[in-house]
Short mmCIF file of C-alpha atoms and ligand atoms in Angstrom, two decimals:
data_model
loop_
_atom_site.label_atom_id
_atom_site.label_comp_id
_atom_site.label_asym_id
_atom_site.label_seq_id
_atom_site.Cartn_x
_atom_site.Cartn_y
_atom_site.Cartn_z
CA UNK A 1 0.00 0.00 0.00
CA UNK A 2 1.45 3.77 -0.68
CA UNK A 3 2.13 5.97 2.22
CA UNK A 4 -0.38 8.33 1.33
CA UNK A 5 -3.80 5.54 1.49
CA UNK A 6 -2.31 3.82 4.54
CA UNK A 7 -5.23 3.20 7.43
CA UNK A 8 -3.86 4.28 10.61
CA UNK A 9 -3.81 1.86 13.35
CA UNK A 10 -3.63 2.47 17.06
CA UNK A 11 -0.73 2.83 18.89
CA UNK A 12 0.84 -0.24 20.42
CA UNK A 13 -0.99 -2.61 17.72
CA UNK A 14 0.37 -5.82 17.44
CA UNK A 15 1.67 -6.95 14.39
CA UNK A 16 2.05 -10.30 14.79
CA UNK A 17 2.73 -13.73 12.59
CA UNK A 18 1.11 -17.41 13.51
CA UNK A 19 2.80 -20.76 14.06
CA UNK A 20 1.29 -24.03 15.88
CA UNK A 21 3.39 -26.71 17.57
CA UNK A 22 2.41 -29.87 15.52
CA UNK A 23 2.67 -27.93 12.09
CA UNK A 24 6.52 -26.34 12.59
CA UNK A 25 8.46 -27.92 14.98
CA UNK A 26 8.99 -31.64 13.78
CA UNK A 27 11.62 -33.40 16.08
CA UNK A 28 8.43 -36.07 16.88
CA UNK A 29 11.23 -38.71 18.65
CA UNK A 30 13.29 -35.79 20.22
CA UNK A 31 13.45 -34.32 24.14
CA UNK A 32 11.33 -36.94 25.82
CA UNK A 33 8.17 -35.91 23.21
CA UNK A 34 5.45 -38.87 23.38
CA UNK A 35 2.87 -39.33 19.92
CA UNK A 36 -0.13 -37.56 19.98
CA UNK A 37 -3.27 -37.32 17.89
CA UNK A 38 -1.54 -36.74 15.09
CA UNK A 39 1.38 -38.59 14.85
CA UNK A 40 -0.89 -41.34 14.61
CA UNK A 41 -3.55 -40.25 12.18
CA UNK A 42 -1.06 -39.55 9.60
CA UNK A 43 -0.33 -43.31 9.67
CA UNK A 44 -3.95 -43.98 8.62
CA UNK A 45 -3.76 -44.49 4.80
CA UNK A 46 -5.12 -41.76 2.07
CA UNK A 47 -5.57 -39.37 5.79
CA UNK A 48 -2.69 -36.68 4.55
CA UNK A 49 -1.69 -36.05 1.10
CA UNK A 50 0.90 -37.66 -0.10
CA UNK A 51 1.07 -39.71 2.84
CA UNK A 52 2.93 -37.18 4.75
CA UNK A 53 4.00 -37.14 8.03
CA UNK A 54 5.47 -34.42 10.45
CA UNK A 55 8.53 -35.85 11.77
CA UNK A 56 10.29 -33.17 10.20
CA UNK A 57 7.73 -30.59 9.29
CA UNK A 58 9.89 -26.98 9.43
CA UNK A 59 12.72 -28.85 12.24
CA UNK A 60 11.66 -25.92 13.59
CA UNK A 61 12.80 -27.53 17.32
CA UNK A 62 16.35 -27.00 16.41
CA UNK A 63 16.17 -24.19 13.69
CA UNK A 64 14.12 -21.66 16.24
CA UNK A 65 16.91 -19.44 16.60
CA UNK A 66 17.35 -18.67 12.55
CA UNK A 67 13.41 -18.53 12.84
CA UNK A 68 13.52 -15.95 15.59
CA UNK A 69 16.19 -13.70 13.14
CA UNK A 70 13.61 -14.02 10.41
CA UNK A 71 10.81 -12.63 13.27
CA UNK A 72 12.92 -9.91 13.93
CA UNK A 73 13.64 -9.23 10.48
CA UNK A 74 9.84 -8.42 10.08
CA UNK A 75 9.64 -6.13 12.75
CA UNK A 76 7.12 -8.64 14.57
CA UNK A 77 5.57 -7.22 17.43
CA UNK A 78 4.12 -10.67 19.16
CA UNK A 79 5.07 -13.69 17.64
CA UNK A 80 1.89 -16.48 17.91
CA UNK A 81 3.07 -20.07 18.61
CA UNK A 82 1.54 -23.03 20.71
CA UNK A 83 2.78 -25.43 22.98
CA UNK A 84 3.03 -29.24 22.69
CA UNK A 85 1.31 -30.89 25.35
CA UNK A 86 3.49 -34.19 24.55
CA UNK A 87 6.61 -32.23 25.06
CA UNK A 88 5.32 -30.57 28.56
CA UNK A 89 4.03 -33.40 30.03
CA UNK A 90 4.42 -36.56 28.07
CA UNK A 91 1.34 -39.26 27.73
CA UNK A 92 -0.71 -36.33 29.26
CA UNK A 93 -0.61 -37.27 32.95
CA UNK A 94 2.44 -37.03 35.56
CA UNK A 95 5.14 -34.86 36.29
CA UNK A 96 6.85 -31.89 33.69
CA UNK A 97 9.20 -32.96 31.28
CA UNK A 98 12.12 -30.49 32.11
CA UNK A 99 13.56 -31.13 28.25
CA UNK A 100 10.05 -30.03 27.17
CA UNK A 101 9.76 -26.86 29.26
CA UNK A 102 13.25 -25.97 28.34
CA UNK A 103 12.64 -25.65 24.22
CA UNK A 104 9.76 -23.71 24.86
CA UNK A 105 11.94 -21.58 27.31
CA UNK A 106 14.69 -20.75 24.80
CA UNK A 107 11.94 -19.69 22.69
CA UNK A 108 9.99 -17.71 24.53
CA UNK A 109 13.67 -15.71 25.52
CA UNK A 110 15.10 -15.66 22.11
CA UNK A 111 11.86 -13.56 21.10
CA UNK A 112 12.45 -11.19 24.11
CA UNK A 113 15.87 -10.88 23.32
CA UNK A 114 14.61 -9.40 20.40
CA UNK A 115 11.72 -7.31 21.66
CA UNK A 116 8.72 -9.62 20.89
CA UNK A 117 5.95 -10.20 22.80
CA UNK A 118 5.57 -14.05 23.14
CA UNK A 119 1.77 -15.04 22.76
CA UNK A 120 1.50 -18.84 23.69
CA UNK A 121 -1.50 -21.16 22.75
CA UNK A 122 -2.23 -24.33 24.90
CA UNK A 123 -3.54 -26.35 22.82
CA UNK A 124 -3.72 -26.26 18.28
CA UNK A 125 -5.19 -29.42 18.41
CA UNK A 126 -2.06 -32.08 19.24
CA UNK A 127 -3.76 -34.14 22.10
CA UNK A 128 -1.74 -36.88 24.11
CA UNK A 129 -2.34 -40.04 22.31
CA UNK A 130 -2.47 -41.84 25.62
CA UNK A 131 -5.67 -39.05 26.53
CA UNK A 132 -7.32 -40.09 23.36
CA UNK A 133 -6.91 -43.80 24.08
CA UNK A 134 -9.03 -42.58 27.13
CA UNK A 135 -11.81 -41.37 25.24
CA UNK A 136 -10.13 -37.86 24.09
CA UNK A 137 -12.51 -34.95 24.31
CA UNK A 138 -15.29 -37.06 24.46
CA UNK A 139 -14.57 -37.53 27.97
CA UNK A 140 -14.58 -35.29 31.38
CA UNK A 141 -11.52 -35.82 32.69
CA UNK A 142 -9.77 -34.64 29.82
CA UNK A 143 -10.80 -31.42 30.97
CA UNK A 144 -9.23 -31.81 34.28
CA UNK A 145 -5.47 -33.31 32.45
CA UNK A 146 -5.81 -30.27 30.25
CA UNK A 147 -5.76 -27.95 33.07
CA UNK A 148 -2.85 -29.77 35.10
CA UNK A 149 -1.11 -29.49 31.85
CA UNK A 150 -1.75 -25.52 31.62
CA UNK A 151 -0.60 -25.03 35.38
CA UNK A 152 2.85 -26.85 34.71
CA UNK A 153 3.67 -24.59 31.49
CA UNK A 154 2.67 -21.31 33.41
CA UNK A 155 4.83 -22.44 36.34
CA UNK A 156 7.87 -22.04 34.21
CA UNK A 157 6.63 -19.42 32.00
CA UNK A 158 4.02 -17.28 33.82
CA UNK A 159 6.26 -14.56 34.31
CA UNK A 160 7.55 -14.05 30.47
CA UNK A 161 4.78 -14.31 28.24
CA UNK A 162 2.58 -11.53 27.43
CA UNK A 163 -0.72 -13.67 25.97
CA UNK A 164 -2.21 -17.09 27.01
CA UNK A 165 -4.18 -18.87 24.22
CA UNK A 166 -6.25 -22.06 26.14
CA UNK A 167 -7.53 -23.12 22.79
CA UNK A 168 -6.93 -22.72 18.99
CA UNK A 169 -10.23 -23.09 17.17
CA UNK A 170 -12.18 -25.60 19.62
CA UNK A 171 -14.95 -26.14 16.76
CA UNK A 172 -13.02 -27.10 14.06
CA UNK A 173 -11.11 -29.20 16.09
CA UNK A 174 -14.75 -30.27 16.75
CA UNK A 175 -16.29 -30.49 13.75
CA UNK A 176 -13.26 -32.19 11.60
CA UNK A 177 -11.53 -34.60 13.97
CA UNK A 178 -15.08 -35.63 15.84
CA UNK A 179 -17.81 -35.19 13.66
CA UNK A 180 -16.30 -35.82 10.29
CA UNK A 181 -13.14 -37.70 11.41
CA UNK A 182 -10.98 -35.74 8.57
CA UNK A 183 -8.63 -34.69 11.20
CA UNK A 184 -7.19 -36.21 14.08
CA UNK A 185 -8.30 -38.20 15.87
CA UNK A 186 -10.96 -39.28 13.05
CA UNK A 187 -14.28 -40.01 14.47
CA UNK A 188 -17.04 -39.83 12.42
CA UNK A 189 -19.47 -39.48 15.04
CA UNK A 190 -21.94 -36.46 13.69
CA UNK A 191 -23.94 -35.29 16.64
CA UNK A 192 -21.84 -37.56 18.89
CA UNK A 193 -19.32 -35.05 18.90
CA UNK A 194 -21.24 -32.47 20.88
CA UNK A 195 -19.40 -33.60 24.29
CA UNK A 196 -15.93 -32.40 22.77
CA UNK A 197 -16.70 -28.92 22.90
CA UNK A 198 -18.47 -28.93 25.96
CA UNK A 199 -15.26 -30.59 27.34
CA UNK A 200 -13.16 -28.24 25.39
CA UNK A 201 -14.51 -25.25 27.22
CA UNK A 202 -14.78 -26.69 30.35
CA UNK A 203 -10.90 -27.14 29.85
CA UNK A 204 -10.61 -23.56 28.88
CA UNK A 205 -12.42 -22.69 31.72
CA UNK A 206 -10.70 -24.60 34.53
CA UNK A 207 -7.16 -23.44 32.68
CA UNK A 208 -7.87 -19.71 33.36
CA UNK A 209 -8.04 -20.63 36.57
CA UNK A 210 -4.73 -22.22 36.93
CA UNK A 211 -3.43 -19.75 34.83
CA UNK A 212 -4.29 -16.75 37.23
CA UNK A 213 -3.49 -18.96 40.35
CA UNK A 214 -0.21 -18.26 38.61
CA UNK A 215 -0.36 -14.69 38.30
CA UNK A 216 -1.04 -14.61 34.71
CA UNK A 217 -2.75 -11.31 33.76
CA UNK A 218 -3.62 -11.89 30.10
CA UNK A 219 -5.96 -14.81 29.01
CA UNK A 220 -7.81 -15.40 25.55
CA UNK A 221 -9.29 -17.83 23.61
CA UNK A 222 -9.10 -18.22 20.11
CA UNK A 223 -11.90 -19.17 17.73
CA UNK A 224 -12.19 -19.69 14.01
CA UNK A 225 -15.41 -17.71 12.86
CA UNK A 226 -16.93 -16.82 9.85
CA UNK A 227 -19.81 -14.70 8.54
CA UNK A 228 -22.87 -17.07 7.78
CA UNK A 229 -24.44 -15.11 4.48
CA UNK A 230 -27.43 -16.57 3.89
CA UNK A 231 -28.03 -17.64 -0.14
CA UNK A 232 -31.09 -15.27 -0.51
CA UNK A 233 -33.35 -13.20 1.76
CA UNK A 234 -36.16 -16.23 1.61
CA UNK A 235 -37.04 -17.14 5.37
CA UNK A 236 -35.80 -20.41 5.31
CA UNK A 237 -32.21 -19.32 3.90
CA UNK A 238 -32.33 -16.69 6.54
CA UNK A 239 -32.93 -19.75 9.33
CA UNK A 240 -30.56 -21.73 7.98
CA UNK A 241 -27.94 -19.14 7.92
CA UNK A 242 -28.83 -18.38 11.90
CA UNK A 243 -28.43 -21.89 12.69
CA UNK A 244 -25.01 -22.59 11.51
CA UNK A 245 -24.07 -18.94 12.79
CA UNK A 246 -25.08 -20.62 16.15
CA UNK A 247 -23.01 -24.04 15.45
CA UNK A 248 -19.67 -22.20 14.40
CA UNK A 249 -19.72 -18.52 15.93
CA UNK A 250 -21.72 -18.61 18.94
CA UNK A 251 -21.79 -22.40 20.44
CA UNK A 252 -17.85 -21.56 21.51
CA UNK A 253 -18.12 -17.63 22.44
CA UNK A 254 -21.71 -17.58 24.29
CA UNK A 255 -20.49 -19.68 26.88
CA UNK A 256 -17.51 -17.91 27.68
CA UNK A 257 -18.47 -14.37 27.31
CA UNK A 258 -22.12 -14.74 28.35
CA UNK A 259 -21.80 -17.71 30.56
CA UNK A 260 -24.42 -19.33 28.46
CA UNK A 261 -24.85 -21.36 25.41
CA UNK A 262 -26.76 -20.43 22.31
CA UNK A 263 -30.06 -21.77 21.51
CA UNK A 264 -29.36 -25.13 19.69
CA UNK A 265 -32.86 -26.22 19.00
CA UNK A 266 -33.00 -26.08 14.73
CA UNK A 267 -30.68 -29.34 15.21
CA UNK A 268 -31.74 -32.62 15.99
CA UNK A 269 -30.50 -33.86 18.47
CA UNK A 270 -27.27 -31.53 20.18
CA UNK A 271 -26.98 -32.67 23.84
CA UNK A 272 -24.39 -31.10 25.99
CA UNK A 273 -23.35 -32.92 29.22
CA UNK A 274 -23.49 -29.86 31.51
CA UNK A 275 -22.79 -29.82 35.08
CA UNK A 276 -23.67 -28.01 37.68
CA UNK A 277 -21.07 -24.92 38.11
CA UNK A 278 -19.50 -25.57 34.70
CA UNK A 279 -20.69 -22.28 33.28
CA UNK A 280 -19.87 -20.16 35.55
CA UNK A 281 -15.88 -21.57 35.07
CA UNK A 282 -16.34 -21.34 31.06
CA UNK A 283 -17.26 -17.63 31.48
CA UNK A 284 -14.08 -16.60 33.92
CA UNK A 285 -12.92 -13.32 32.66
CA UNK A 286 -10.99 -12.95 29.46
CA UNK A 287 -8.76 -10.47 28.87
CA UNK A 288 -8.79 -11.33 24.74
CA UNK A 289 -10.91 -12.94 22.25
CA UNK A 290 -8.63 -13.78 19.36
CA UNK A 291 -10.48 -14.72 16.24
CA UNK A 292 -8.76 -16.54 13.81
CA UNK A 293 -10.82 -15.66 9.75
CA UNK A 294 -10.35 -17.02 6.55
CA UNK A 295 -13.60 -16.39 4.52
CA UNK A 296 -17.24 -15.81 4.39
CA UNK A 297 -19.75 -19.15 4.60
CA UNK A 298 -23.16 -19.24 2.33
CA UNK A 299 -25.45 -21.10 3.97
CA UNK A 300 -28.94 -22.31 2.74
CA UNK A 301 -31.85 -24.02 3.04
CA UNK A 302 -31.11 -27.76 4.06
CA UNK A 303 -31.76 -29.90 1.06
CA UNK A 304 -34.58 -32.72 2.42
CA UNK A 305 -33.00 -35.20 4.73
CA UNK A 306 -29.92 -33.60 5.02
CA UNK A 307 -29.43 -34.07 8.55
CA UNK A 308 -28.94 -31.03 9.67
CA UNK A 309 -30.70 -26.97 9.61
CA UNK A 310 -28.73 -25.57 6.31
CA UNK A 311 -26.76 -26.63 3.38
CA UNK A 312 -23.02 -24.94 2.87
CA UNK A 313 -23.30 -23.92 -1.17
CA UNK A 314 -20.51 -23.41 -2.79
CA UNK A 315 -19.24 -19.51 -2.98
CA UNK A 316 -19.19 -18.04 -6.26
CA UNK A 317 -17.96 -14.95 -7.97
CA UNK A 318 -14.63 -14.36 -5.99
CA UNK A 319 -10.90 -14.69 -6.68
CA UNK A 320 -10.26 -18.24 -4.62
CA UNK A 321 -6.56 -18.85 -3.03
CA UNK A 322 -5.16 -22.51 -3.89
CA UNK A 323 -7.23 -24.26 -1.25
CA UNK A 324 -10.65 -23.04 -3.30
CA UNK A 325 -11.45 -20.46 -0.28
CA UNK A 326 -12.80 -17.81 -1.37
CA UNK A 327 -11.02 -14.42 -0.50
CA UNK A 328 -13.06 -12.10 0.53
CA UNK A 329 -11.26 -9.14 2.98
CA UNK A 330 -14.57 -7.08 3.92
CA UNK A 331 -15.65 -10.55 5.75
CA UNK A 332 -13.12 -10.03 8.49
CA UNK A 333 -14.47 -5.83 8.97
CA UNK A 334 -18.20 -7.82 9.24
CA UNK A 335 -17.29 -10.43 11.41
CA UNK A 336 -14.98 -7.67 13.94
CA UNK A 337 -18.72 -5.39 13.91
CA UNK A 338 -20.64 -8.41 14.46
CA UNK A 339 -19.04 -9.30 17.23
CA UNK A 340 -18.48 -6.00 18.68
CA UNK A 341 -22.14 -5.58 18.41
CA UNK A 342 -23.47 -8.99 19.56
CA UNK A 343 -21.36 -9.34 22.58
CA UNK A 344 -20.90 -5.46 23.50
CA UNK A 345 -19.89 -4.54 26.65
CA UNK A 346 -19.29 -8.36 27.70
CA UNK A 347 -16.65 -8.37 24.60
CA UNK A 348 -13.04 -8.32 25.78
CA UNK A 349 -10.35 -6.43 23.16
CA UNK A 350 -9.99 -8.34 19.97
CA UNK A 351 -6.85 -10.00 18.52
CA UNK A 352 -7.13 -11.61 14.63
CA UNK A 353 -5.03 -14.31 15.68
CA UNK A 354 -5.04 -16.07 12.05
CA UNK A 355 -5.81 -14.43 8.48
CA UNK A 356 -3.78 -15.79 5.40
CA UNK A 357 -4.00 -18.13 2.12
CA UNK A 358 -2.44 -20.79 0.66
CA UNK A 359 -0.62 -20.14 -2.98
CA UNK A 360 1.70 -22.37 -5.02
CA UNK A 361 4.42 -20.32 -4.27
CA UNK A 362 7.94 -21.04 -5.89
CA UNK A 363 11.69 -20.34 -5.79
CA UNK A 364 12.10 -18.07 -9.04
CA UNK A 365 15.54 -18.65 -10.81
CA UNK A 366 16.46 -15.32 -9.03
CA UNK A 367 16.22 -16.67 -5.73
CA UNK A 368 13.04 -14.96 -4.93
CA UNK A 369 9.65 -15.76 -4.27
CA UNK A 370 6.86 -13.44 -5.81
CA UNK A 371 3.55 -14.15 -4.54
CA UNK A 372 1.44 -11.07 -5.39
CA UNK A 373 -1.81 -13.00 -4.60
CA UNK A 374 -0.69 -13.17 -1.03
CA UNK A 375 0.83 -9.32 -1.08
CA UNK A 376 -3.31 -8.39 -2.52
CA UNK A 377 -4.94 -11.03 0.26
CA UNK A 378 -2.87 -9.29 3.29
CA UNK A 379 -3.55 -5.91 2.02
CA UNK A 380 -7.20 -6.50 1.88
CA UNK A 381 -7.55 -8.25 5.08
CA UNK A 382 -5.44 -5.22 7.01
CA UNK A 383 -7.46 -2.47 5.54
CA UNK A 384 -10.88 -4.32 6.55
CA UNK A 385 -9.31 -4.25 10.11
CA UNK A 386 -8.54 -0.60 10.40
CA UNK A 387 -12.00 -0.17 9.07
CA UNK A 388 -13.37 -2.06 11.80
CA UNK A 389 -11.46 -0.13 14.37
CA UNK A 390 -12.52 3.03 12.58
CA UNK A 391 -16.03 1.80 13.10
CA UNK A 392 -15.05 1.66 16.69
CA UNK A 393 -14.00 -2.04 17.29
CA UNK A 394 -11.24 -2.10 19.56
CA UNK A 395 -8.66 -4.73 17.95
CA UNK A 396 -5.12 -5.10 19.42
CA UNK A 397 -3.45 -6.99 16.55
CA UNK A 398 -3.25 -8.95 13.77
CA UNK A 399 -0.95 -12.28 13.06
CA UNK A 400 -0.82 -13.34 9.39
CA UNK A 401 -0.63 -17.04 9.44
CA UNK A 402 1.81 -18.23 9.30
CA UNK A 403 5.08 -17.23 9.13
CA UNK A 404 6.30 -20.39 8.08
CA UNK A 405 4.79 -22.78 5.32
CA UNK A 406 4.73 -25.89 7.18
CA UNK A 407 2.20 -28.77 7.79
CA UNK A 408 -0.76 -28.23 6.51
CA UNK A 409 -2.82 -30.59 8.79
CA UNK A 410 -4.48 -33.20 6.09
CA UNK A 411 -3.14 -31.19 3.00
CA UNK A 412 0.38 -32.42 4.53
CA UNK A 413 3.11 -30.00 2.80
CA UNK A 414 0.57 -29.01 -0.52
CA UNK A 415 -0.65 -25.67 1.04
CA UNK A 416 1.65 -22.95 1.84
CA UNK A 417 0.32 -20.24 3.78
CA UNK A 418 3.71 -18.85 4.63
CA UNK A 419 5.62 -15.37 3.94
CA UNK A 420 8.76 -17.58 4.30
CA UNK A 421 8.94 -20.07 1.57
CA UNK A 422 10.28 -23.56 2.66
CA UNK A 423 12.01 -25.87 1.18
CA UNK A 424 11.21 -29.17 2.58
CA UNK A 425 13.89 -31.10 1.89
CA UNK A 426 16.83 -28.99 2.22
CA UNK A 427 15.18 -26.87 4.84
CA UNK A 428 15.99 -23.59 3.52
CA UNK A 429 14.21 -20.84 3.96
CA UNK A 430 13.41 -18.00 1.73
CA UNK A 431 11.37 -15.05 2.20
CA UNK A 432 8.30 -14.18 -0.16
CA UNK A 433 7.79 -10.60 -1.74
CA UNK A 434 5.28 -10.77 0.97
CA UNK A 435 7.70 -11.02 3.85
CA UNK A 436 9.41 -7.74 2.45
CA UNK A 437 5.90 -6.54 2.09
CA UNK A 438 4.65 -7.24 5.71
CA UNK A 439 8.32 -6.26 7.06
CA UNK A 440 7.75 -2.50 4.70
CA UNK A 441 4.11 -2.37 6.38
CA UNK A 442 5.28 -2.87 9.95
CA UNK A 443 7.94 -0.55 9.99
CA UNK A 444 5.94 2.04 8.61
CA UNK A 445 3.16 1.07 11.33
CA UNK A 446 5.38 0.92 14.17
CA UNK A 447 7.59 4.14 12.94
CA UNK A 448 4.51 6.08 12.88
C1 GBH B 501 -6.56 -22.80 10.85
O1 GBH B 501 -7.70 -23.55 10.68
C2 GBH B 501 -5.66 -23.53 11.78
O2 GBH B 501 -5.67 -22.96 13.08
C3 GBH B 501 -4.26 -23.65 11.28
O3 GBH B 501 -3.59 -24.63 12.02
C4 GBH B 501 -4.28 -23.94 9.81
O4 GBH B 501 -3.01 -24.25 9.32
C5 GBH B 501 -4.84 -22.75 9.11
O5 GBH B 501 -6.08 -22.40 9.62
C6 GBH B 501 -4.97 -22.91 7.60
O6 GBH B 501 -5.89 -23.90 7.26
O7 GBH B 501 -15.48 -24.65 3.43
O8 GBH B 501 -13.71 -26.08 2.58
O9 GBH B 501 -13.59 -23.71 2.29
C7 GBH B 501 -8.56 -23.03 9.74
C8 GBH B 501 -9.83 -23.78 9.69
C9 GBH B 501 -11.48 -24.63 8.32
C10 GBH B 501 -10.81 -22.39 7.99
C11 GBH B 501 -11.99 -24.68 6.91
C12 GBH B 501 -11.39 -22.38 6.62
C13 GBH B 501 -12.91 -23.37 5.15
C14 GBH B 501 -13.26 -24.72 4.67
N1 GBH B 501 -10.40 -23.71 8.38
N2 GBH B 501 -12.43 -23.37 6.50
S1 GBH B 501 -14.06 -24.78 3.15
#
């Protein structure tokens, strides 16, 4: 963007970029790590493209520090990167695994070495094979491991990081790995998967508590929403579009910022296993809502028998990144005012925690890596946020994801979302024309 149209953002904004544990850091064997979720569904045949695994991924365990220098190199404000429960606290039960605590350590002080704020999720996803062997999410308990787990990473690092993440994106670890079993841990259990989110926030909930018990001041959550557009102004497109705006934005924010959850009754059969008390330890103060946004969802009128309140239409009539989503930047400003105005007063600050796309991106004989879709995608998506903030949503930052291209859950390595390109069998890293684009952005940002 030129100097002269550049939105103004507040001062102190975070710019931020996005990794997760599972997708970066590879050394699967190394430091006393045991398998989780993941290292085992990738063994399932035709689960990941290309058969791929993530024993490698970005060897991110042992190239952190060149990592880091790229961070800084941006001009990264808050780098975004999760925890691995297996490494913490192997199997998911018992004591700390000092190797464990200790990567995540030399992270978190190689970033404040170089003046970024560390913001650490919990959990993106890579449960303790051992837990899911005990029923996973789909039982109570889990809940209770999850916070144990939460209390022996803040004992070591309560005092360094500036943002707590419980959860990345509790309904699409929902949806995919329990309801559709395309993720990890692959259950295909519809409407049986209902008791993983309710566990899932109880989780969150009984984590904050550790967390403060800790002396942790700053606690989010993260969710992956989307604007539900209903396919025409008809009254039943206009129900279905309210019931999966229920399923994917609400069932996971309600609880914790209302202390409630939505009104589920257009589906069949959604049963929750609620206990008395568990509400009021979902909806324990935030101090963040991070919301992680990729596109828009059309939603219509269920086709007969279809199971459930709406049919998901393809979207037509955008530009599409290399996944088939459809880009669409002025979704992000709608879903920042819808929340703003749905939640009001009980809505902590916002954080976009995730916004990026996947593009075939190549090494050009010149060494560098032009990806002008990405460059266009990032613009968009940036401007719709200071628009939202000019429209009086207050939004602390924004982390492209990711900074890395890395493991892309079931697409294994055949979508990069990174502004470094990587070379997965060498390792090498090269910056995109969108690194130098972000890294241009920032400084002017943070210089201003
Ligand atoms: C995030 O999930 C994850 O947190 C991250 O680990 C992941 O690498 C990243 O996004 C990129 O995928 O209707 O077929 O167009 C994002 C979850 C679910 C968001 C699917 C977009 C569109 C599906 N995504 N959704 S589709």
């Amino acid at each position: 963007m030129s100097v002269a149209d550049r939105p103004r953002f507040p001062e102190g904004f975070w710019w931020g970029a996005a990794t997760s544990a599972f997708q970066v850091e590879g050394a699967a064997a190394e430091g006393g790590r045991s398998p989780s979720i993941w290292d085992a569904f990738v063994r399932r045949p035709g689960a990941v493209a290309d058969g791929a695994t993530a024993e490698t991924a970005c060897d991110h365990y042992h190239r952190y520090a060149e990592d880091v220098a790229l961070m800084a190199e941006l001009g990264l404000s808050a780098y975004r990167f999760s925890t691995a429960w297996t490494r913490v606290q192997p199997g998911g039960s018992g004591p700390a695994n000092p190797e464990g605590l200790d990567f995540y350590e030399r992270l978190t002080d190689a970033l404040l070495e170089r003046g970024i704020a560390p913001v650490l999720t919990l959990f993106h996803w890579d449960l303790p094979q051992e837990l899911q062997e005990r029923g996973g999410w789909l039982e109570r308990d889990t809940a209770y491991r999850f916070a144990e787990y939460a209390g022996l990473v803040a004992d070591r690092l309560a005092d360094r990081v500036d943002m707590w993440i419980t959860l990345n994106e509790p309904f699409v670890h929902m949806i995919y790995g329990y309801a559709w079993g395309i993720h990890a841990p692959g259950l295909p259990l519809v409407y049986g998967a209902l008791p993983a989110a309710h566990h899932q926030l109880l989780a969150h909930g009984l984590a904050v508590a550790e967390l403060r018990a800790r002396g942790v001041r700053s606690v989010a959550i993260t969710n992956n929403c989307s604007p539900a557009w209903p396919a025409s102004r008809e009254p039943a497109d206009l129900a279905a579009a309210d019931a999966y705006d229920r399923l994917h934005n609400r069932l996971f924010t309600d609880p914790v910022l209302l202390g409630e959850y939505p009104d589920l009754s257009a589906f069949d059969s959604i049963e929750l296993p609620v206990q008395d008390g568990d509400l009021k330890v979902i909806s324990a103060p935030l101090d963040g809502l991070g919301l992680n946004y990729y596109r828009p969802t059309l939603v219509a009128a269920p086709s007969p028998g279809a199971g459930l309140p709406f049919d998901l239409p393809e979207m037509t009539g955008h530009p599409i990144t290399a996944f088939g989503w459809p880009i669409v930047p002025d979704g992000l400003r709608e879903l920042l005012e819808l929340f703003h105005h749905r939640y009001g007063g009980a809505l902590p600050p916002l954080y976009v925690t995730e916004n990026g796309a996947s593009f075939p991106d190549v090494v050009a004989d010149d060494g560098t890596v032009p990806d002008p879709s990405r460059i266009d995608f990032l613009d968009g998506h940036v401007r719709a946020v200071a628009a939202a903030i000019d429209a009086g949503v207050d939004v602390r930052g924004y982390f492209a994801w990711s900074l890395l291209d890395n493991f892309e859950w079931a697409e294994g390595y055949t979508q990069r979302f990174g502004l470094v390109h990587v070379d997965f069998e060498t390792q090498r890293r090269t910056p995109k024309d969108s690194f130098h684009w972000y890294r241009d952005l920032i400084a002017a940002q943070r210089g201003a």
